């Protein structure tokens, strides 16, 4: 006996409109449960080290990519707007260009390490207004974030190689503006 039969009673005649409606509701409910189970399986998979940039093949078949749920700057299909993967330079150049052009009212202190880490400190009138780290998805950096939290300094983190996250220009600008309170 299915969930809806339990709720609405089991004395529904076979072939009746009520029975058809209950069967439809039951199948929709089962589909939703199956989708949720599949989602949980995907979340439980350990993340492998992602490549520093999206593979070129992904862009060759742009129109053939599967559509799926997408957000402001994430999803299975690369958005047709400026992002770090269609930028004509490295991810380091991409973030530096956005921060220097869009937030020119701030002085930037930039630190780079090992080609896989950047830290931008936004300064206004000599005071730290925001700290932004850009690092690998496999990174375990936590010190800068906890130091900022302890000092009450706004903090952001962007990953340059997180599968499905495109870091679209508008996303980076909006998120950074919000953190700066402008």
mmCIF file of the C-alpha atoms, coordinates in Angstrom:
data_MODEL
# 
_entry.id   MODEL 
# 
loop_
_atom_site.group_PDB 
_atom_site.id 
_atom_site.type_symbol 
_atom_site.label_atom_id 
_atom_site.label_alt_id 
_atom_site.label_comp_id 
_atom_site.label_asym_id 
_atom_site.label_entity_id 
_atom_site.label_seq_id 
_atom_site.pdbx_PDB_ins_code 
_atom_site.Cartn_x 
_atom_site.Cartn_y 
_atom_site.Cartn_z 
_atom_site.occupancy 
_atom_site.B_iso_or_equiv 
_atom_site.pdbx_formal_charge 
_atom_site.auth_seq_id 
_atom_site.auth_comp_id 
_atom_site.auth_asym_id 
_atom_site.auth_atom_id 
_atom_site.pdbx_PDB_model_num 
ATOM 1   C CA . UNK A 1 1   ? 0.000   0.000  0.000   1.00 0.00 ? 1   UNK A CA 1 
ATOM 2   C CA . UNK A 1 2   ? 1.407   3.375  -0.987  1.00 0.00 ? 2   UNK A CA 1 
ATOM 3   C CA . UNK A 1 3   ? 1.690   6.567  1.035   1.00 0.00 ? 3   UNK A CA 1 
ATOM 4   C CA . UNK A 1 4   ? -1.291  8.285  -0.564  1.00 0.00 ? 4   UNK A CA 1 
ATOM 5   C CA . UNK A 1 5   ? -3.485  5.216  -0.216  1.00 0.00 ? 5   UNK A CA 1 
ATOM 6   C CA . UNK A 1 6   ? -2.665  5.262  3.490   1.00 0.00 ? 6   UNK A CA 1 
ATOM 7   C CA . UNK A 1 7   ? -3.593  8.936  3.679   1.00 0.00 ? 7   UNK A CA 1 
ATOM 8   C CA . UNK A 1 8   ? -6.754  8.852  1.602   1.00 0.00 ? 8   UNK A CA 1 
ATOM 9   C CA . UNK A 1 9   ? -7.950  5.334  2.251   1.00 0.00 ? 9   UNK A CA 1 
ATOM 10  C CA . UNK A 1 10  ? -7.598  2.011  0.493   1.00 0.00 ? 10  UNK A CA 1 
ATOM 11  C CA . UNK A 1 11  ? -11.182 1.683  -0.697  1.00 0.00 ? 11  UNK A CA 1 
ATOM 12  C CA . UNK A 1 12  ? -10.653 3.518  -3.974  1.00 0.00 ? 12  UNK A CA 1 
ATOM 13  C CA . UNK A 1 13  ? -12.097 1.715  -7.003  1.00 0.00 ? 13  UNK A CA 1 
ATOM 14  C CA . UNK A 1 14  ? -9.644  0.474  -9.614  1.00 0.00 ? 14  UNK A CA 1 
ATOM 15  C CA . UNK A 1 15  ? -9.927  2.540  -12.810 1.00 0.00 ? 15  UNK A CA 1 
ATOM 16  C CA . UNK A 1 16  ? -11.704 5.448  -11.091 1.00 0.00 ? 16  UNK A CA 1 
ATOM 17  C CA . UNK A 1 17  ? -10.523 9.033  -11.443 1.00 0.00 ? 17  UNK A CA 1 
ATOM 18  C CA . UNK A 1 18  ? -9.620  9.031  -7.751  1.00 0.00 ? 18  UNK A CA 1 
ATOM 19  C CA . UNK A 1 19  ? -7.438  5.934  -8.217  1.00 0.00 ? 19  UNK A CA 1 
ATOM 20  C CA . UNK A 1 20  ? -5.706  7.483  -11.244 1.00 0.00 ? 20  UNK A CA 1 
ATOM 21  C CA . UNK A 1 21  ? -5.054  10.695 -9.296  1.00 0.00 ? 21  UNK A CA 1 
ATOM 22  C CA . UNK A 1 22  ? -3.672  8.743  -6.332  1.00 0.00 ? 22  UNK A CA 1 
ATOM 23  C CA . UNK A 1 23  ? -1.438  6.676  -8.614  1.00 0.00 ? 23  UNK A CA 1 
ATOM 24  C CA . UNK A 1 24  ? -0.136  9.840  -10.282 1.00 0.00 ? 24  UNK A CA 1 
ATOM 25  C CA . UNK A 1 25  ? 0.578   11.504 -6.934  1.00 0.00 ? 25  UNK A CA 1 
ATOM 26  C CA . UNK A 1 26  ? 2.298   8.349  -5.719  1.00 0.00 ? 26  UNK A CA 1 
ATOM 27  C CA . UNK A 1 27  ? 4.555   8.166  -8.795  1.00 0.00 ? 27  UNK A CA 1 
ATOM 28  C CA . UNK A 1 28  ? 5.446   11.860 -8.495  1.00 0.00 ? 28  UNK A CA 1 
ATOM 29  C CA . UNK A 1 29  ? 6.284   11.372 -4.833  1.00 0.00 ? 29  UNK A CA 1 
ATOM 30  C CA . UNK A 1 30  ? 8.452   8.321  -5.628  1.00 0.00 ? 30  UNK A CA 1 
ATOM 31  C CA . UNK A 1 31  ? 10.283  10.244 -8.388  1.00 0.00 ? 31  UNK A CA 1 
ATOM 32  C CA . UNK A 1 32  ? 11.020  13.090 -5.982  1.00 0.00 ? 32  UNK A CA 1 
ATOM 33  C CA . UNK A 1 33  ? 12.331  10.627 -3.389  1.00 0.00 ? 33  UNK A CA 1 
ATOM 34  C CA . UNK A 1 34  ? 14.556  8.914  -5.974  1.00 0.00 ? 34  UNK A CA 1 
ATOM 35  C CA . UNK A 1 35  ? 15.931  12.274 -7.126  1.00 0.00 ? 35  UNK A CA 1 
ATOM 36  C CA . UNK A 1 36  ? 16.722  13.230 -3.537  1.00 0.00 ? 36  UNK A CA 1 
ATOM 37  C CA . UNK A 1 37  ? 18.519  9.907  -2.947  1.00 0.00 ? 37  UNK A CA 1 
ATOM 38  C CA . UNK A 1 38  ? 20.623  10.459 -6.085  1.00 0.00 ? 38  UNK A CA 1 
ATOM 39  C CA . UNK A 1 39  ? 21.461  13.986 -4.905  1.00 0.00 ? 39  UNK A CA 1 
ATOM 40  C CA . UNK A 1 40  ? 22.679  12.644 -1.565  1.00 0.00 ? 40  UNK A CA 1 
ATOM 41  C CA . UNK A 1 41  ? 24.819  10.023 -3.327  1.00 0.00 ? 41  UNK A CA 1 
ATOM 42  C CA . UNK A 1 42  ? 26.443  12.765 -5.426  1.00 0.00 ? 42  UNK A CA 1 
ATOM 43  C CA . UNK A 1 43  ? 27.118  14.890 -2.334  1.00 0.00 ? 43  UNK A CA 1 
ATOM 44  C CA . UNK A 1 44  ? 28.717  11.945 -0.532  1.00 0.00 ? 44  UNK A CA 1 
ATOM 45  C CA . UNK A 1 45  ? 31.286  11.318 -3.267  1.00 0.00 ? 45  UNK A CA 1 
ATOM 46  C CA . UNK A 1 46  ? 34.747  12.563 -2.280  1.00 0.00 ? 46  UNK A CA 1 
ATOM 47  C CA . UNK A 1 47  ? 35.971  15.432 -4.397  1.00 0.00 ? 47  UNK A CA 1 
ATOM 48  C CA . UNK A 1 48  ? 38.982  14.725 -6.543  1.00 0.00 ? 48  UNK A CA 1 
ATOM 49  C CA . UNK A 1 49  ? 41.659  17.318 -7.219  1.00 0.00 ? 49  UNK A CA 1 
ATOM 50  C CA . UNK A 1 50  ? 40.210  19.496 -9.964  1.00 0.00 ? 50  UNK A CA 1 
ATOM 51  C CA . UNK A 1 51  ? 42.284  20.871 -12.802 1.00 0.00 ? 51  UNK A CA 1 
ATOM 52  C CA . UNK A 1 52  ? 43.297  24.536 -12.536 1.00 0.00 ? 52  UNK A CA 1 
ATOM 53  C CA . UNK A 1 53  ? 41.176  25.407 -15.555 1.00 0.00 ? 53  UNK A CA 1 
ATOM 54  C CA . UNK A 1 54  ? 38.208  23.822 -17.236 1.00 0.00 ? 54  UNK A CA 1 
ATOM 55  C CA . UNK A 1 55  ? 39.264  21.393 -19.944 1.00 0.00 ? 55  UNK A CA 1 
ATOM 56  C CA . UNK A 1 56  ? 39.317  22.797 -23.459 1.00 0.00 ? 56  UNK A CA 1 
ATOM 57  C CA . UNK A 1 57  ? 37.061  19.970 -24.615 1.00 0.00 ? 57  UNK A CA 1 
ATOM 58  C CA . UNK A 1 58  ? 34.296  21.309 -22.385 1.00 0.00 ? 58  UNK A CA 1 
ATOM 59  C CA . UNK A 1 59  ? 34.215  24.479 -24.444 1.00 0.00 ? 59  UNK A CA 1 
ATOM 60  C CA . UNK A 1 60  ? 34.411  22.703 -27.804 1.00 0.00 ? 60  UNK A CA 1 
ATOM 61  C CA . UNK A 1 61  ? 31.075  21.044 -27.059 1.00 0.00 ? 61  UNK A CA 1 
ATOM 62  C CA . UNK A 1 62  ? 29.472  24.005 -25.298 1.00 0.00 ? 62  UNK A CA 1 
ATOM 63  C CA . UNK A 1 63  ? 26.123  23.614 -27.030 1.00 0.00 ? 63  UNK A CA 1 
ATOM 64  C CA . UNK A 1 64  ? 26.084  19.868 -26.392 1.00 0.00 ? 64  UNK A CA 1 
ATOM 65  C CA . UNK A 1 65  ? 26.558  20.103 -22.627 1.00 0.00 ? 65  UNK A CA 1 
ATOM 66  C CA . UNK A 1 66  ? 23.736  18.870 -20.472 1.00 0.00 ? 66  UNK A CA 1 
ATOM 67  C CA . UNK A 1 67  ? 21.465  21.481 -19.056 1.00 0.00 ? 67  UNK A CA 1 
ATOM 68  C CA . UNK A 1 68  ? 20.771  21.178 -15.383 1.00 0.00 ? 68  UNK A CA 1 
ATOM 69  C CA . UNK A 1 69  ? 19.945  23.269 -12.379 1.00 0.00 ? 69  UNK A CA 1 
ATOM 70  C CA . UNK A 1 70  ? 22.131  26.344 -12.284 1.00 0.00 ? 70  UNK A CA 1 
ATOM 71  C CA . UNK A 1 71  ? 22.605  29.289 -9.995  1.00 0.00 ? 71  UNK A CA 1 
ATOM 72  C CA . UNK A 1 72  ? 24.099  32.743 -10.219 1.00 0.00 ? 72  UNK A CA 1 
ATOM 73  C CA . UNK A 1 73  ? 27.582  31.429 -11.029 1.00 0.00 ? 73  UNK A CA 1 
ATOM 74  C CA . UNK A 1 74  ? 27.375  27.661 -10.858 1.00 0.00 ? 74  UNK A CA 1 
ATOM 75  C CA . UNK A 1 75  ? 25.958  24.782 -12.826 1.00 0.00 ? 75  UNK A CA 1 
ATOM 76  C CA . UNK A 1 76  ? 26.935  22.076 -15.259 1.00 0.00 ? 76  UNK A CA 1 
ATOM 77  C CA . UNK A 1 77  ? 27.007  24.376 -18.288 1.00 0.00 ? 77  UNK A CA 1 
ATOM 78  C CA . UNK A 1 78  ? 29.381  27.300 -18.678 1.00 0.00 ? 78  UNK A CA 1 
ATOM 79  C CA . UNK A 1 79  ? 27.360  30.538 -18.723 1.00 0.00 ? 79  UNK A CA 1 
ATOM 80  C CA . UNK A 1 80  ? 27.533  32.712 -21.823 1.00 0.00 ? 80  UNK A CA 1 
ATOM 81  C CA . UNK A 1 81  ? 28.816  35.640 -19.781 1.00 0.00 ? 81  UNK A CA 1 
ATOM 82  C CA . UNK A 1 82  ? 32.338  36.657 -18.787 1.00 0.00 ? 82  UNK A CA 1 
ATOM 83  C CA . UNK A 1 83  ? 33.865  34.222 -16.302 1.00 0.00 ? 83  UNK A CA 1 
ATOM 84  C CA . UNK A 1 84  ? 37.268  33.004 -15.250 1.00 0.00 ? 84  UNK A CA 1 
ATOM 85  C CA . UNK A 1 85  ? 37.294  30.188 -17.827 1.00 0.00 ? 85  UNK A CA 1 
ATOM 86  C CA . UNK A 1 86  ? 36.556  32.288 -20.905 1.00 0.00 ? 86  UNK A CA 1 
ATOM 87  C CA . UNK A 1 87  ? 38.815  35.142 -19.773 1.00 0.00 ? 87  UNK A CA 1 
ATOM 88  C CA . UNK A 1 88  ? 41.801  35.714 -22.051 1.00 0.00 ? 88  UNK A CA 1 
ATOM 89  C CA . UNK A 1 89  ? 44.324  35.181 -19.267 1.00 0.00 ? 89  UNK A CA 1 
ATOM 90  C CA . UNK A 1 90  ? 44.964  33.211 -16.107 1.00 0.00 ? 90  UNK A CA 1 
ATOM 91  C CA . UNK A 1 91  ? 42.637  33.026 -13.142 1.00 0.00 ? 91  UNK A CA 1 
ATOM 92  C CA . UNK A 1 92  ? 45.145  35.239 -11.284 1.00 0.00 ? 92  UNK A CA 1 
ATOM 93  C CA . UNK A 1 93  ? 44.895  37.929 -13.975 1.00 0.00 ? 93  UNK A CA 1 
ATOM 94  C CA . UNK A 1 94  ? 41.108  37.573 -14.026 1.00 0.00 ? 94  UNK A CA 1 
ATOM 95  C CA . UNK A 1 95  ? 40.593  38.303 -10.318 1.00 0.00 ? 95  UNK A CA 1 
ATOM 96  C CA . UNK A 1 96  ? 43.278  41.015 -10.259 1.00 0.00 ? 96  UNK A CA 1 
ATOM 97  C CA . UNK A 1 97  ? 41.605  42.787 -13.210 1.00 0.00 ? 97  UNK A CA 1 
ATOM 98  C CA . UNK A 1 98  ? 38.157  42.691 -11.601 1.00 0.00 ? 98  UNK A CA 1 
ATOM 99  C CA . UNK A 1 99  ? 39.360  43.929 -8.234  1.00 0.00 ? 99  UNK A CA 1 
ATOM 100 C CA . UNK A 1 100 ? 41.523  46.736 -9.638  1.00 0.00 ? 100 UNK A CA 1 
ATOM 101 C CA . UNK A 1 101 ? 38.938  48.031 -12.121 1.00 0.00 ? 101 UNK A CA 1 
ATOM 102 C CA . UNK A 1 102 ? 35.724  47.556 -10.148 1.00 0.00 ? 102 UNK A CA 1 
ATOM 103 C CA . UNK A 1 103 ? 37.068  48.532 -6.727  1.00 0.00 ? 103 UNK A CA 1 
ATOM 104 C CA . UNK A 1 104 ? 39.551  51.263 -7.628  1.00 0.00 ? 104 UNK A CA 1 
ATOM 105 C CA . UNK A 1 105 ? 38.575  53.249 -4.525  1.00 0.00 ? 105 UNK A CA 1 
ATOM 106 C CA . UNK A 1 106 ? 40.481  50.645 -2.484  1.00 0.00 ? 106 UNK A CA 1 
ATOM 107 C CA . UNK A 1 107 ? 44.207  50.050 -2.262  1.00 0.00 ? 107 UNK A CA 1 
ATOM 108 C CA . UNK A 1 108 ? 44.995  46.408 -2.859  1.00 0.00 ? 108 UNK A CA 1 
ATOM 109 C CA . UNK A 1 109 ? 47.739  44.503 -1.098  1.00 0.00 ? 109 UNK A CA 1 
ATOM 110 C CA . UNK A 1 110 ? 48.249  41.320 -3.121  1.00 0.00 ? 110 UNK A CA 1 
ATOM 111 C CA . UNK A 1 111 ? 50.137  38.249 -1.976  1.00 0.00 ? 111 UNK A CA 1 
ATOM 112 C CA . UNK A 1 112 ? 50.755  35.204 -4.162  1.00 0.00 ? 112 UNK A CA 1 
ATOM 113 C CA . UNK A 1 113 ? 52.187  31.824 -3.196  1.00 0.00 ? 113 UNK A CA 1 
ATOM 114 C CA . UNK A 1 114 ? 53.151  28.804 -5.287  1.00 0.00 ? 114 UNK A CA 1 
ATOM 115 C CA . UNK A 1 115 ? 50.955  29.843 -8.221  1.00 0.00 ? 115 UNK A CA 1 
ATOM 116 C CA . UNK A 1 116 ? 47.948  28.266 -6.452  1.00 0.00 ? 116 UNK A CA 1 
ATOM 117 C CA . UNK A 1 117 ? 47.073  30.899 -3.886  1.00 0.00 ? 117 UNK A CA 1 
ATOM 118 C CA . UNK A 1 118 ? 46.333  34.616 -3.845  1.00 0.00 ? 118 UNK A CA 1 
ATOM 119 C CA . UNK A 1 119 ? 45.263  36.904 -1.061  1.00 0.00 ? 119 UNK A CA 1 
ATOM 120 C CA . UNK A 1 120 ? 43.852  40.357 -1.762  1.00 0.00 ? 120 UNK A CA 1 
ATOM 121 C CA . UNK A 1 121 ? 43.601  42.758 1.148   1.00 0.00 ? 121 UNK A CA 1 
ATOM 122 C CA . UNK A 1 122 ? 41.323  45.710 0.380   1.00 0.00 ? 122 UNK A CA 1 
ATOM 123 C CA . UNK A 1 123 ? 42.498  48.811 2.249   1.00 0.00 ? 123 UNK A CA 1 
ATOM 124 C CA . UNK A 1 124 ? 40.574  52.058 2.704   1.00 0.00 ? 124 UNK A CA 1 
ATOM 125 C CA . UNK A 1 125 ? 42.142  54.976 4.564   1.00 0.00 ? 125 UNK A CA 1 
ATOM 126 C CA . UNK A 1 126 ? 44.815  52.622 5.911   1.00 0.00 ? 126 UNK A CA 1 
ATOM 127 C CA . UNK A 1 127 ? 42.310  50.195 7.450   1.00 0.00 ? 127 UNK A CA 1 
ATOM 128 C CA . UNK A 1 128 ? 41.571  46.693 6.218   1.00 0.00 ? 128 UNK A CA 1 
ATOM 129 C CA . UNK A 1 129 ? 38.104  46.666 4.655   1.00 0.00 ? 129 UNK A CA 1 
ATOM 130 C CA . UNK A 1 130 ? 38.087  43.102 3.286   1.00 0.00 ? 130 UNK A CA 1 
ATOM 131 C CA . UNK A 1 131 ? 40.330  40.089 2.805   1.00 0.00 ? 131 UNK A CA 1 
ATOM 132 C CA . UNK A 1 132 ? 39.747  37.820 -0.200  1.00 0.00 ? 132 UNK A CA 1 
ATOM 133 C CA . UNK A 1 133 ? 41.514  34.502 -0.651  1.00 0.00 ? 133 UNK A CA 1 
ATOM 134 C CA . UNK A 1 134 ? 41.577  32.697 -3.965  1.00 0.00 ? 134 UNK A CA 1 
ATOM 135 C CA . UNK A 1 135 ? 42.750  29.159 -3.663  1.00 0.00 ? 135 UNK A CA 1 
ATOM 136 C CA . UNK A 1 136 ? 42.442  25.594 -4.828  1.00 0.00 ? 136 UNK A CA 1 
ATOM 137 C CA . UNK A 1 137 ? 39.321  23.630 -3.937  1.00 0.00 ? 137 UNK A CA 1 
ATOM 138 C CA . UNK A 1 138 ? 41.566  21.035 -2.286  1.00 0.00 ? 138 UNK A CA 1 
ATOM 139 C CA . UNK A 1 139 ? 43.185  23.635 -0.049  1.00 0.00 ? 139 UNK A CA 1 
ATOM 140 C CA . UNK A 1 140 ? 42.793  23.442 3.696   1.00 0.00 ? 140 UNK A CA 1 
ATOM 141 C CA . UNK A 1 141 ? 43.667  27.057 4.478   1.00 0.00 ? 141 UNK A CA 1 
ATOM 142 C CA . UNK A 1 142 ? 41.777  28.198 7.554   1.00 0.00 ? 142 UNK A CA 1 
ATOM 143 C CA . UNK A 1 143 ? 44.100  30.589 9.370   1.00 0.00 ? 143 UNK A CA 1 
ATOM 144 C CA . UNK A 1 144 ? 43.323  33.754 7.385   1.00 0.00 ? 144 UNK A CA 1 
ATOM 145 C CA . UNK A 1 145 ? 39.592  33.187 7.718   1.00 0.00 ? 145 UNK A CA 1 
ATOM 146 C CA . UNK A 1 146 ? 39.802  32.602 11.483  1.00 0.00 ? 146 UNK A CA 1 
ATOM 147 C CA . UNK A 1 147 ? 42.117  35.626 11.923  1.00 0.00 ? 147 UNK A CA 1 
ATOM 148 C CA . UNK A 1 148 ? 39.620  37.825 10.049  1.00 0.00 ? 148 UNK A CA 1 
ATOM 149 C CA . UNK A 1 149 ? 36.742  36.487 12.114  1.00 0.00 ? 149 UNK A CA 1 
ATOM 150 C CA . UNK A 1 150 ? 38.632  37.242 15.351  1.00 0.00 ? 150 UNK A CA 1 
ATOM 151 C CA . UNK A 1 151 ? 39.365  40.808 14.195  1.00 0.00 ? 151 UNK A CA 1 
ATOM 152 C CA . UNK A 1 152 ? 35.872  41.455 12.793  1.00 0.00 ? 152 UNK A CA 1 
ATOM 153 C CA . UNK A 1 153 ? 37.213  41.914 9.249   1.00 0.00 ? 153 UNK A CA 1 
ATOM 154 C CA . UNK A 1 154 ? 34.952  40.801 6.376   1.00 0.00 ? 154 UNK A CA 1 
ATOM 155 C CA . UNK A 1 155 ? 36.323  37.757 4.554   1.00 0.00 ? 155 UNK A CA 1 
ATOM 156 C CA . UNK A 1 156 ? 35.593  36.039 1.239   1.00 0.00 ? 156 UNK A CA 1 
ATOM 157 C CA . UNK A 1 157 ? 36.959  32.965 -0.418  1.00 0.00 ? 157 UNK A CA 1 
ATOM 158 C CA . UNK A 1 158 ? 36.838  32.039 -4.111  1.00 0.00 ? 158 UNK A CA 1 
ATOM 159 C CA . UNK A 1 159 ? 38.077  28.748 -5.523  1.00 0.00 ? 159 UNK A CA 1 
ATOM 160 C CA . UNK A 1 160 ? 39.793  28.898 -8.884  1.00 0.00 ? 160 UNK A CA 1 
ATOM 161 C CA . UNK A 1 161 ? 39.230  25.227 -9.717  1.00 0.00 ? 161 UNK A CA 1 
ATOM 162 C CA . UNK A 1 162 ? 35.957  24.102 -8.178  1.00 0.00 ? 162 UNK A CA 1 
ATOM 163 C CA . UNK A 1 163 ? 34.047  21.985 -10.691 1.00 0.00 ? 163 UNK A CA 1 
ATOM 164 C CA . UNK A 1 164 ? 30.829  23.707 -11.817 1.00 0.00 ? 164 UNK A CA 1 
ATOM 165 C CA . UNK A 1 165 ? 31.661  27.086 -10.243 1.00 0.00 ? 165 UNK A CA 1 
ATOM 166 C CA . UNK A 1 166 ? 32.376  29.583 -12.984 1.00 0.00 ? 166 UNK A CA 1 
ATOM 167 C CA . UNK A 1 167 ? 33.157  32.738 -10.963 1.00 0.00 ? 167 UNK A CA 1 
ATOM 168 C CA . UNK A 1 168 ? 31.280  34.881 -13.433 1.00 0.00 ? 168 UNK A CA 1 
ATOM 169 C CA . UNK A 1 169 ? 32.355  38.499 -13.444 1.00 0.00 ? 169 UNK A CA 1 
ATOM 170 C CA . UNK A 1 170 ? 29.000  39.714 -12.120 1.00 0.00 ? 170 UNK A CA 1 
ATOM 171 C CA . UNK A 1 171 ? 29.044  37.109 -9.338  1.00 0.00 ? 171 UNK A CA 1 
ATOM 172 C CA . UNK A 1 172 ? 32.536  38.148 -8.191  1.00 0.00 ? 172 UNK A CA 1 
ATOM 173 C CA . UNK A 1 173 ? 31.630  41.854 -8.327  1.00 0.00 ? 173 UNK A CA 1 
ATOM 174 C CA . UNK A 1 174 ? 28.291  41.434 -6.519  1.00 0.00 ? 174 UNK A CA 1 
ATOM 175 C CA . UNK A 1 175 ? 29.652  39.170 -3.818  1.00 0.00 ? 175 UNK A CA 1 
ATOM 176 C CA . UNK A 1 176 ? 32.671  41.425 -3.210  1.00 0.00 ? 176 UNK A CA 1 
ATOM 177 C CA . UNK A 1 177 ? 30.502  44.563 -3.126  1.00 0.00 ? 177 UNK A CA 1 
ATOM 178 C CA . UNK A 1 178 ? 28.206  42.941 -0.579  1.00 0.00 ? 178 UNK A CA 1 
ATOM 179 C CA . UNK A 1 179 ? 31.147  41.983 1.621   1.00 0.00 ? 179 UNK A CA 1 
ATOM 180 C CA . UNK A 1 180 ? 32.455  45.558 1.421   1.00 0.00 ? 180 UNK A CA 1 
ATOM 181 C CA . UNK A 1 181 ? 29.007  46.931 2.243   1.00 0.00 ? 181 UNK A CA 1 
ATOM 182 C CA . UNK A 1 182 ? 28.833  49.084 -0.915  1.00 0.00 ? 182 UNK A CA 1 
# 
